[in-house]
Amino acid sequence: MRILTTKICGTKIGVFSTFFQKYFLYSRNPIILLFYLLITGVGIFFFFKDVFPFFFETESLGKKHLILIPLCLVFVVFSLLISVLSDPGTITQENYKMYIQKYPYDNQIFFPRICETCGFQKPARSKHCKILNKCISKYDHYCGWLINAVGEKNYRWFLLFLISNCILCFYGFYFILKIVYSQLVHSQIFMETVLKLETGFQKDLLIVLLKIILNNQSKSIALLFLTLIMGISLLVFILYHFYLISKNVTTNEKFKLSDLKNYIIQKKKQLKYYKLLKKQQIEYQKQIQILNRLKKLKNMEITEQIKKLNIQKPEITQTDIILLKLDPNNLENIYNQGFWKNFYQVFFPNSPHLHPPSKQPTQNKTTNNLNNNNKKDN
């Protein structure tokens, strides 16, 4: 990428492009967090400037909202701070053995390997976060909104952050909707429009109402749609993570399992195709031998035909030998302890009542040999 940019734009721009790429994609920078603070702050500013002043004129909204609004904002700030500052579950030379005992290797996506950067054996379900430059237990993903990795110890705070923002959006939507509706029904133009409709002199009621709303409540309507869209998006994201928790699978593991499934399917297809070609090759060579005896083919023609039949066998590693025994459509998850225990494990990661996985991975001679190799991988 740098070479291409340098050739097209010059050396200085190429160097700047490399710096830009490293800073924004591979460093713990606050850009996305600042963007979140900006859009949230602007939304709150316009809420208090253009919506909240009508609160005291709206009879359907009680005074309880004078307490609920600051509580909701404090909830969001608290969840943000604790998510940003919390430890995601850093693995060190001092505690990596404890994590190895906590989660066994499933011999599917997790094998005993050495982290080249940290220099110790990587526990199962962990991943070396290149942005934080440390191994994280039960790694889920790196969240740019929080400038922090999401792992075993702070997954609950990440969910709290999502839930608090979701509540803020839907609460804001409800509050603004009440204000807009109240202002609309009490407006003189609205009353005149309804009167005309009842007397049969007004046909385009919807158009008139839209004009009233847009002329008098344009910023409120913009906030109304923004809070609704963001609220729905956050709710879908929360439900997706709840689904992962119910299966005791992290986002990182979800992608790994998907890649593993595709890898096994492709590898099995390669082997099946190789065996088919090998069978055809044997049959063809037999036919050539028969034709050669009958002197139907010249020696040169036979040699050329055999060269065309050179089939390269797919490379099969020790890991492949284990993986090819698996059913790609029914991969076992040894970490799934059941719905309630899975949620308990997320919200109380340090609890002594957590039980080890009920299922242990099947060990065989090949697996043991592989485990003893301690392959290096980041």
CSV table of C-alpha atoms in Angstrom, one decimal:
chain,number,residue,atom,x,y,z
A,1,MET,CA,0.0,0.0,0.0
A,2,ARG,CA,2.8,2.4,0.9
A,3,ILE,CA,4.8,1.6,-2.2
A,4,LEU,CA,1.7,2.1,-4.5
A,5,THR,CA,0.9,5.5,-2.8
A,6,THR,CA,4.5,6.6,-3.0
A,7,LYS,CA,4.7,5.8,-6.7
A,8,ILE,CA,1.4,7.7,-7.5
A,9,CYS,CA,1.6,10.6,-5.1
A,10,GLY,CA,5.3,10.9,-4.1
A,11,THR,CA,7.5,10.1,-1.1
A,12,LYS,CA,6.1,12.6,1.4
A,13,ILE,CA,2.5,11.7,0.7
A,14,GLY,CA,3.4,8.0,0.9
A,15,VAL,CA,5.0,8.4,4.3
A,16,PHE,CA,2.1,10.5,5.5
A,17,SER,CA,-0.3,7.9,4.2
A,18,THR,CA,1.5,5.1,6.1
A,19,PHE,CA,1.5,7.2,9.3
A,20,PHE,CA,-2.2,7.9,8.8
A,21,GLN,CA,-3.0,4.3,8.3
A,22,LYS,CA,-1.0,3.1,11.3
A,23,TYR,CA,-2.5,5.8,13.6
A,24,PHE,CA,-6.2,5.3,12.6
A,25,LEU,CA,-6.2,1.6,12.1
A,26,TYR,CA,-3.5,0.1,14.3
A,27,SER,CA,-3.1,2.4,17.3
A,28,ARG,CA,-5.2,3.2,20.4
A,29,ASN,CA,-6.4,6.6,19.2
A,30,PRO,CA,-9.4,8.6,20.6
A,31,ILE,CA,-10.9,9.6,17.2
A,32,ILE,CA,-14.0,7.4,17.3
A,33,LEU,CA,-14.5,8.1,21.0
A,34,LEU,CA,-14.3,11.9,20.3
A,35,PHE,CA,-16.8,11.5,17.4
A,36,TYR,CA,-19.2,9.7,19.8
A,37,LEU,CA,-18.8,12.4,22.4
A,38,LEU,CA,-19.4,15.0,19.7
A,39,ILE,CA,-22.6,13.6,18.2
A,40,THR,CA,-24.0,12.8,21.7
A,41,GLY,CA,-23.1,16.2,23.1
A,42,VAL,CA,-24.6,18.0,20.1
A,43,GLY,CA,-27.8,15.9,20.4
A,44,ILE,CA,-28.1,16.7,24.2
A,45,PHE,CA,-27.4,20.4,23.5
A,46,PHE,CA,-30.2,20.7,21.0
A,47,PHE,CA,-32.5,18.7,23.2
A,48,PHE,CA,-32.1,21.2,26.1
A,49,LYS,CA,-32.2,24.1,23.7
A,50,ASP,CA,-35.1,23.3,21.4
A,51,VAL,CA,-37.1,20.5,23.1
A,52,PHE,CA,-36.9,20.8,26.9
A,53,PRO,CA,-38.2,24.4,27.1
A,54,PHE,CA,-41.6,23.0,26.1
A,55,PHE,CA,-41.6,20.5,29.0
A,56,PHE,CA,-43.4,22.8,31.4
A,57,GLU,CA,-46.2,23.4,28.8
A,58,THR,CA,-46.7,19.6,28.3
A,59,GLU,CA,-49.3,18.3,30.7
A,60,SER,CA,-48.8,14.6,29.8
A,61,LEU,CA,-45.2,14.7,31.0
A,62,GLY,CA,-44.9,14.7,34.8
A,63,LYS,CA,-42.3,16.3,37.0
A,64,LYS,CA,-40.7,12.9,37.5
A,65,HIS,CA,-38.8,13.5,34.3
A,66,LEU,CA,-36.8,16.3,36.1
A,67,ILE,CA,-35.2,13.4,38.0
A,68,LEU,CA,-35.2,10.8,35.2
A,69,ILE,CA,-33.3,12.9,32.6
A,70,PRO,CA,-30.2,13.6,34.8
A,71,LEU,CA,-30.2,10.0,36.0
A,72,CYS,CA,-30.2,8.8,32.4
A,73,LEU,CA,-27.3,11.0,31.5
A,74,VAL,CA,-25.3,10.0,34.6
A,75,PHE,CA,-26.0,6.4,33.7
A,76,VAL,CA,-24.5,6.9,30.2
A,77,VAL,CA,-21.4,8.8,31.6
A,78,PHE,CA,-20.8,6.1,34.2
A,79,SER,CA,-21.0,3.2,31.8
A,80,LEU,CA,-18.7,5.0,29.4
A,81,LEU,CA,-16.0,5.8,32.0
A,82,ILE,CA,-16.0,2.3,33.5
A,83,SER,CA,-15.9,0.7,30.0
A,84,VAL,CA,-12.9,2.9,28.9
A,85,LEU,CA,-11.0,2.5,32.2
A,86,SER,CA,-11.7,-1.2,33.0
A,87,ASP,CA,-9.2,-4.0,32.5
A,88,PRO,CA,-10.5,-6.3,29.7
A,89,GLY,CA,-8.6,-9.3,31.2
A,90,THR,CA,-4.9,-8.8,30.6
A,91,ILE,CA,-2.9,-12.0,30.5
A,92,THR,CA,0.7,-11.7,31.9
A,93,GLN,CA,3.6,-14.0,32.7
A,94,GLU,CA,2.3,-14.1,36.3
A,95,ASN,CA,-1.3,-15.2,35.6
A,96,TYR,CA,-1.3,-17.1,32.2
A,97,LYS,CA,-1.2,-20.5,33.9
A,98,MET,CA,-4.3,-19.7,35.8
A,99,TYR,CA,-6.1,-18.9,32.5
A,100,ILE,CA,-4.8,-22.1,30.9
A,101,GLN,CA,-6.5,-24.1,33.7
A,102,LYS,CA,-9.7,-22.0,33.4
A,103,TYR,CA,-10.4,-22.8,29.7
A,104,PRO,CA,-9.3,-26.1,28.1
A,105,TYR,CA,-8.3,-26.2,24.4
A,106,ASP,CA,-11.1,-27.4,22.2
A,107,ASN,CA,-8.7,-28.7,19.5
A,108,GLN,CA,-10.8,-26.9,16.9
A,109,ILE,CA,-10.0,-23.3,16.9
A,110,PHE,CA,-7.8,-23.3,20.0
A,111,PHE,CA,-4.5,-25.2,20.3
A,112,PRO,CA,-1.6,-24.8,22.6
A,113,ARG,CA,0.6,-22.2,20.9
A,114,ILE,CA,3.2,-19.7,22.1
A,115,CYS,CA,2.5,-15.9,21.7
A,116,GLU,CA,5.5,-14.6,19.9
A,117,THR,CA,5.1,-11.1,21.4
A,118,CYS,CA,4.3,-12.0,25.0
A,119,GLY,CA,6.5,-15.1,25.1
A,120,PHE,CA,4.1,-17.4,27.0
A,121,GLN,CA,1.7,-20.1,26.0
A,122,LYS,CA,-1.6,-18.6,24.9
A,123,PRO,CA,-4.6,-19.8,27.0
A,124,ALA,CA,-7.7,-21.0,25.1
A,125,ARG,CA,-10.2,-18.3,24.1
A,126,SER,CA,-7.5,-15.6,24.3
A,127,LYS,CA,-6.1,-13.4,21.6
A,128,HIS,CA,-3.1,-11.0,21.3
A,129,CYS,CA,-4.6,-7.6,20.7
A,130,LYS,CA,-2.3,-5.8,18.3
A,131,ILE,CA,-3.7,-2.4,19.2
A,132,LEU,CA,-3.2,-2.8,23.0
A,133,ASN,CA,-0.2,-5.0,22.4
A,134,LYS,CA,-1.2,-7.6,25.0
A,135,CYS,CA,-3.0,-10.9,25.3
A,136,ILE,CA,-6.6,-10.6,26.4
A,137,SER,CA,-8.6,-13.4,28.1
A,138,LYS,CA,-11.8,-14.5,26.3
A,139,TYR,CA,-11.2,-11.8,23.7
A,140,ASP,CA,-14.3,-10.5,21.9
A,141,HIS,CA,-13.2,-7.5,19.9
A,142,TYR,CA,-11.4,-4.2,20.0
A,143,CYS,CA,-14.0,-1.3,20.4
A,144,GLY,CA,-12.9,2.0,19.0
A,145,TRP,CA,-15.8,3.7,20.7
A,146,LEU,CA,-14.2,2.8,24.0
A,147,ILE,CA,-10.5,2.8,22.9
A,148,ASN,CA,-10.3,-0.5,24.8
A,149,ALA,CA,-10.5,-4.2,24.0
A,150,VAL,CA,-13.6,-6.1,25.1
A,151,GLY,CA,-12.7,-9.3,27.0
A,152,GLU,CA,-13.6,-11.5,29.9
A,153,LYS,CA,-13.5,-8.9,32.7
A,154,ASN,CA,-15.1,-5.9,31.0
A,155,TYR,CA,-17.6,-7.6,28.6
A,156,ARG,CA,-20.4,-6.7,31.2
A,157,TRP,CA,-19.4,-3.0,31.2
A,158,PHE,CA,-19.4,-3.0,27.4
A,159,LEU,CA,-23.0,-4.4,27.5
A,160,LEU,CA,-23.9,-1.8,30.1
A,161,PHE,CA,-22.6,1.0,27.8
A,162,LEU,CA,-24.7,-0.3,25.0
A,163,ILE,CA,-27.8,-0.7,27.2
A,164,SER,CA,-27.4,2.8,28.7
A,165,ASN,CA,-27.1,4.4,25.3
A,166,CYS,CA,-30.1,2.4,24.0
A,167,ILE,CA,-32.2,3.6,27.0
A,168,LEU,CA,-31.1,7.2,26.4
A,169,CYS,CA,-32.2,7.0,22.7
A,170,PHE,CA,-35.6,5.4,23.4
A,171,TYR,CA,-36.2,7.6,26.4
A,172,GLY,CA,-35.3,10.7,24.3
A,173,PHE,CA,-37.6,9.5,21.5
A,174,TYR,CA,-40.5,9.1,23.9
A,175,PHE,CA,-39.9,12.5,25.5
A,176,ILE,CA,-39.6,14.3,22.2
A,177,LEU,CA,-42.6,12.6,20.7
A,178,LYS,CA,-44.7,13.7,23.6
A,179,ILE,CA,-43.5,17.3,23.2
A,180,VAL,CA,-44.1,17.4,19.4
A,181,TYR,CA,-47.5,15.9,19.7
A,182,SER,CA,-48.5,18.3,22.5
A,183,GLN,CA,-47.3,21.3,20.5
A,184,LEU,CA,-49.1,20.1,17.4
A,185,VAL,CA,-52.5,19.5,18.9
A,186,HIS,CA,-52.5,22.8,20.7
A,187,SER,CA,-51.5,24.8,17.7
A,188,GLN,CA,-54.1,27.1,16.2
A,189,ILE,CA,-53.3,25.9,12.6
A,190,PHE,CA,-54.0,22.3,13.7
A,191,MET,CA,-57.4,23.2,15.2
A,192,GLU,CA,-58.3,25.2,12.1
A,193,THR,CA,-57.3,22.2,9.9
A,194,VAL,CA,-59.4,19.8,12.0
A,195,LEU,CA,-62.3,22.1,11.7
A,196,LYS,CA,-62.0,22.3,7.9
A,197,LEU,CA,-61.7,18.5,7.8
A,198,GLU,CA,-64.9,18.1,9.8
A,199,THR,CA,-66.8,20.5,7.5
A,200,GLY,CA,-65.4,18.9,4.4
A,201,PHE,CA,-63.3,21.8,3.2
A,202,GLN,CA,-59.9,20.2,3.8
A,203,LYS,CA,-58.6,17.3,1.7
A,204,ASP,CA,-54.9,17.3,2.1
A,205,LEU,CA,-54.8,17.0,5.9
A,206,LEU,CA,-51.5,15.0,6.0
A,207,ILE,CA,-49.6,17.5,3.9
A,208,VAL,CA,-50.8,20.4,6.0
A,209,LEU,CA,-49.9,18.6,9.2
A,210,LEU,CA,-46.4,17.8,7.9
A,211,LYS,CA,-45.9,21.5,7.0
A,212,ILE,CA,-47.0,22.5,10.5
A,213,ILE,CA,-44.6,20.1,12.1
A,214,LEU,CA,-41.6,20.9,9.8
A,215,ASN,CA,-42.1,24.7,10.1
A,216,ASN,CA,-42.4,24.7,13.9
A,217,GLN,CA,-40.5,21.6,15.1
A,218,SER,CA,-37.9,20.9,12.5
A,219,LYS,CA,-35.0,20.3,15.0
A,220,SER,CA,-37.2,18.3,17.3
A,221,ILE,CA,-38.2,16.1,14.4
A,222,ALA,CA,-34.6,15.6,13.4
A,223,LEU,CA,-33.8,14.5,17.0
A,224,LEU,CA,-36.9,12.3,17.0
A,225,PHE,CA,-35.7,10.3,14.0
A,226,LEU,CA,-32.1,10.2,15.1
A,227,THR,CA,-33.0,8.8,18.5
A,228,LEU,CA,-35.3,6.2,16.9
A,229,ILE,CA,-32.8,5.0,14.4
A,230,MET,CA,-29.9,4.9,16.9
A,231,GLY,CA,-32.1,3.2,19.5
A,232,ILE,CA,-33.2,0.4,17.1
A,233,SER,CA,-29.6,-0.1,15.9
A,234,LEU,CA,-28.3,-0.4,19.4
A,235,LEU,CA,-31.2,-2.7,20.4
A,236,VAL,CA,-30.3,-5.1,17.4
A,237,PHE,CA,-26.7,-5.0,18.4
A,238,ILE,CA,-27.5,-5.8,22.1
A,239,LEU,CA,-29.7,-8.7,21.0
A,240,TYR,CA,-27.0,-10.0,18.8
A,241,HIS,CA,-24.5,-10.0,21.8
A,242,PHE,CA,-27.2,-11.6,24.0
A,243,TYR,CA,-27.5,-14.4,21.4
A,244,LEU,CA,-23.7,-14.9,21.5
A,245,ILE,CA,-23.7,-15.0,25.3
A,246,SER,CA,-26.5,-17.6,25.3
A,247,LYS,CA,-24.2,-19.8,23.2
A,248,ASN,CA,-21.1,-18.8,25.1
A,249,VAL,CA,-19.3,-17.7,22.0
A,250,THR,CA,-17.4,-14.5,21.5
A,251,THR,CA,-17.3,-12.3,18.4
A,252,ASN,CA,-13.8,-13.5,17.7
A,253,GLU,CA,-14.7,-17.1,18.1
A,254,LYS,CA,-17.8,-16.6,15.9
A,255,PHE,CA,-15.5,-15.5,13.0
A,256,LYS,CA,-13.0,-18.3,13.8
A,257,LEU,CA,-15.7,-21.0,13.7
A,258,SER,CA,-17.0,-19.6,10.4
A,259,ASP,CA,-13.5,-19.7,8.9
A,260,LEU,CA,-12.9,-23.2,10.3
A,261,LYS,CA,-16.2,-24.4,8.8
A,262,ASN,CA,-15.3,-23.0,5.4
A,263,TYR,CA,-11.7,-24.4,5.7
A,264,ILE,CA,-12.9,-27.9,6.5
A,265,ILE,CA,-15.4,-27.9,3.6
A,266,GLN,CA,-12.8,-26.7,1.1
A,267,LYS,CA,-10.2,-29.2,2.4
A,268,LYS,CA,-12.6,-32.1,2.1
A,269,LYS,CA,-13.6,-31.0,-1.4
A,270,GLN,CA,-9.9,-30.9,-2.4
A,271,LEU,CA,-9.3,-34.4,-1.0
A,272,LYS,CA,-12.4,-35.7,-2.7
A,273,TYR,CA,-11.4,-34.2,-6.0
A,274,TYR,CA,-7.8,-35.5,-5.6
A,275,LYS,CA,-9.1,-39.1,-4.9
A,276,LEU,CA,-11.3,-38.8,-8.0
A,277,LEU,CA,-8.5,-37.7,-10.2
A,278,LYS,CA,-6.2,-40.3,-8.7
A,279,LYS,CA,-8.7,-43.0,-9.6
A,280,GLN,CA,-9.1,-41.7,-13.1
A,281,GLN,CA,-5.3,-41.6,-13.4
A,282,ILE,CA,-5.0,-45.3,-12.4
A,283,GLU,CA,-7.7,-46.3,-14.9
A,284,TYR,CA,-6.1,-44.2,-17.6
A,285,GLN,CA,-2.7,-45.7,-17.0
A,286,LYS,CA,-4.2,-49.2,-17.3
A,287,GLN,CA,-5.7,-48.2,-20.6
A,288,ILE,CA,-2.4,-46.9,-21.8
A,289,GLN,CA,-0.6,-50.1,-20.9
A,290,ILE,CA,-3.2,-52.1,-22.8
A,291,LEU,CA,-2.9,-49.9,-25.8
A,292,ASN,CA,0.9,-50.0,-25.6
A,293,ARG,CA,0.8,-53.8,-25.7
A,294,LEU,CA,-1.4,-53.6,-28.8
A,295,LYS,CA,1.1,-51.1,-30.2
A,296,LYS,CA,-1.7,-48.6,-30.8
A,297,LEU,CA,0.2,-45.7,-29.2
A,298,LYS,CA,3.8,-44.6,-29.7
A,299,ASN,CA,6.1,-44.4,-26.7
A,300,MET,CA,6.3,-40.6,-27.0
A,301,GLU,CA,2.5,-40.3,-26.9
A,302,ILE,CA,2.4,-42.5,-23.8
A,303,THR,CA,5.0,-40.3,-22.0
A,304,GLU,CA,3.1,-37.1,-22.9
A,305,GLN,CA,-0.2,-38.5,-21.7
A,306,ILE,CA,1.3,-39.6,-18.3
A,307,LYS,CA,2.8,-36.2,-17.8
A,308,LYS,CA,-0.6,-34.6,-18.2
A,309,LEU,CA,-1.8,-36.9,-15.4
A,310,ASN,CA,0.6,-35.7,-12.7
A,311,ILE,CA,-1.7,-34.8,-9.8
A,312,GLN,CA,-0.4,-32.8,-6.8
A,313,LYS,CA,-1.8,-34.1,-3.5
A,314,PRO,CA,-3.2,-31.4,-1.2
A,315,GLU,CA,-0.9,-30.6,1.7
A,316,ILE,CA,-2.2,-32.2,4.9
A,317,THR,CA,-0.8,-31.0,8.2
A,318,GLN,CA,-1.1,-32.6,11.7
A,319,THR,CA,-3.8,-30.0,12.5
A,320,ASP,CA,-5.7,-30.9,9.3
A,321,ILE,CA,-5.7,-34.6,10.3
A,322,ILE,CA,-7.6,-33.5,13.5
A,323,LEU,CA,-9.9,-31.0,11.7
A,324,LEU,CA,-10.9,-33.3,8.9
A,325,LYS,CA,-12.5,-35.7,11.4
A,326,LEU,CA,-14.9,-32.9,12.4
A,327,ASP,CA,-18.4,-32.3,10.9
A,328,PRO,CA,-18.2,-28.7,9.6
A,329,ASN,CA,-22.0,-28.4,10.1
A,330,ASN,CA,-22.0,-29.6,13.7
A,331,LEU,CA,-18.9,-28.1,15.4
A,332,GLU,CA,-18.8,-28.8,19.1
A,333,ASN,CA,-18.7,-25.9,21.6
A,334,ILE,CA,-17.2,-27.3,24.8
A,335,TYR,CA,-17.6,-23.9,26.5
A,336,ASN,CA,-21.4,-23.8,26.3
A,337,GLN,CA,-22.6,-24.4,29.9
A,338,GLY,CA,-26.2,-23.7,29.3
A,339,PHE,CA,-28.2,-20.4,29.0
A,340,TRP,CA,-28.2,-19.2,32.6
A,341,LYS,CA,-24.6,-20.2,33.4
A,342,ASN,CA,-23.4,-18.5,30.2
A,343,PHE,CA,-24.9,-15.2,31.3
A,344,TYR,CA,-23.7,-15.7,34.9
A,345,GLN,CA,-20.2,-16.2,33.5
A,346,VAL,CA,-20.3,-12.9,31.7
A,347,PHE,CA,-21.8,-10.7,34.4
A,348,PHE,CA,-19.8,-12.3,37.2
A,349,PRO,CA,-16.5,-13.3,35.6
A,350,ASN,CA,-14.5,-13.4,38.9
A,351,SER,CA,-17.1,-15.6,40.7
A,352,PRO,CA,-15.6,-18.7,42.4
A,353,HIS,CA,-18.9,-20.5,41.7
A,354,LEU,CA,-18.1,-20.7,38.0
A,355,HIS,CA,-17.8,-24.3,36.8
A,356,PRO,CA,-15.3,-25.5,34.2
A,357,PRO,CA,-16.7,-26.7,30.9
A,358,SER,CA,-18.9,-29.8,31.3
A,359,LYS,CA,-17.4,-31.3,28.1
A,360,GLN,CA,-13.8,-32.0,27.5
A,361,PRO,CA,-12.3,-32.1,24.0
A,362,THR,CA,-11.6,-35.5,22.6
A,363,GLN,CA,-7.9,-36.3,22.9
A,364,ASN,CA,-6.0,-38.7,20.6
A,365,LYS,CA,-2.5,-39.5,19.8
A,366,THR,CA,-2.3,-36.9,17.0
A,367,THR,CA,-3.7,-34.2,19.2
A,368,ASN,CA,-1.3,-35.0,22.0
A,369,ASN,CA,1.6,-34.8,19.6
A,370,LEU,CA,0.3,-31.5,18.3
A,371,ASN,CA,-0.1,-30.1,21.8
A,372,ASN,CA,3.5,-31.0,22.6
A,373,ASN,CA,4.8,-29.0,19.6
A,374,ASN,CA,3.6,-25.7,21.1
A,375,LYS,CA,3.4,-24.0,17.7
A,376,LYS,CA,3.9,-20.3,17.7
A,377,ASP,CA,1.1,-18.0,16.6
A,378,ASN,CA,-0.2,-14.5,17.4
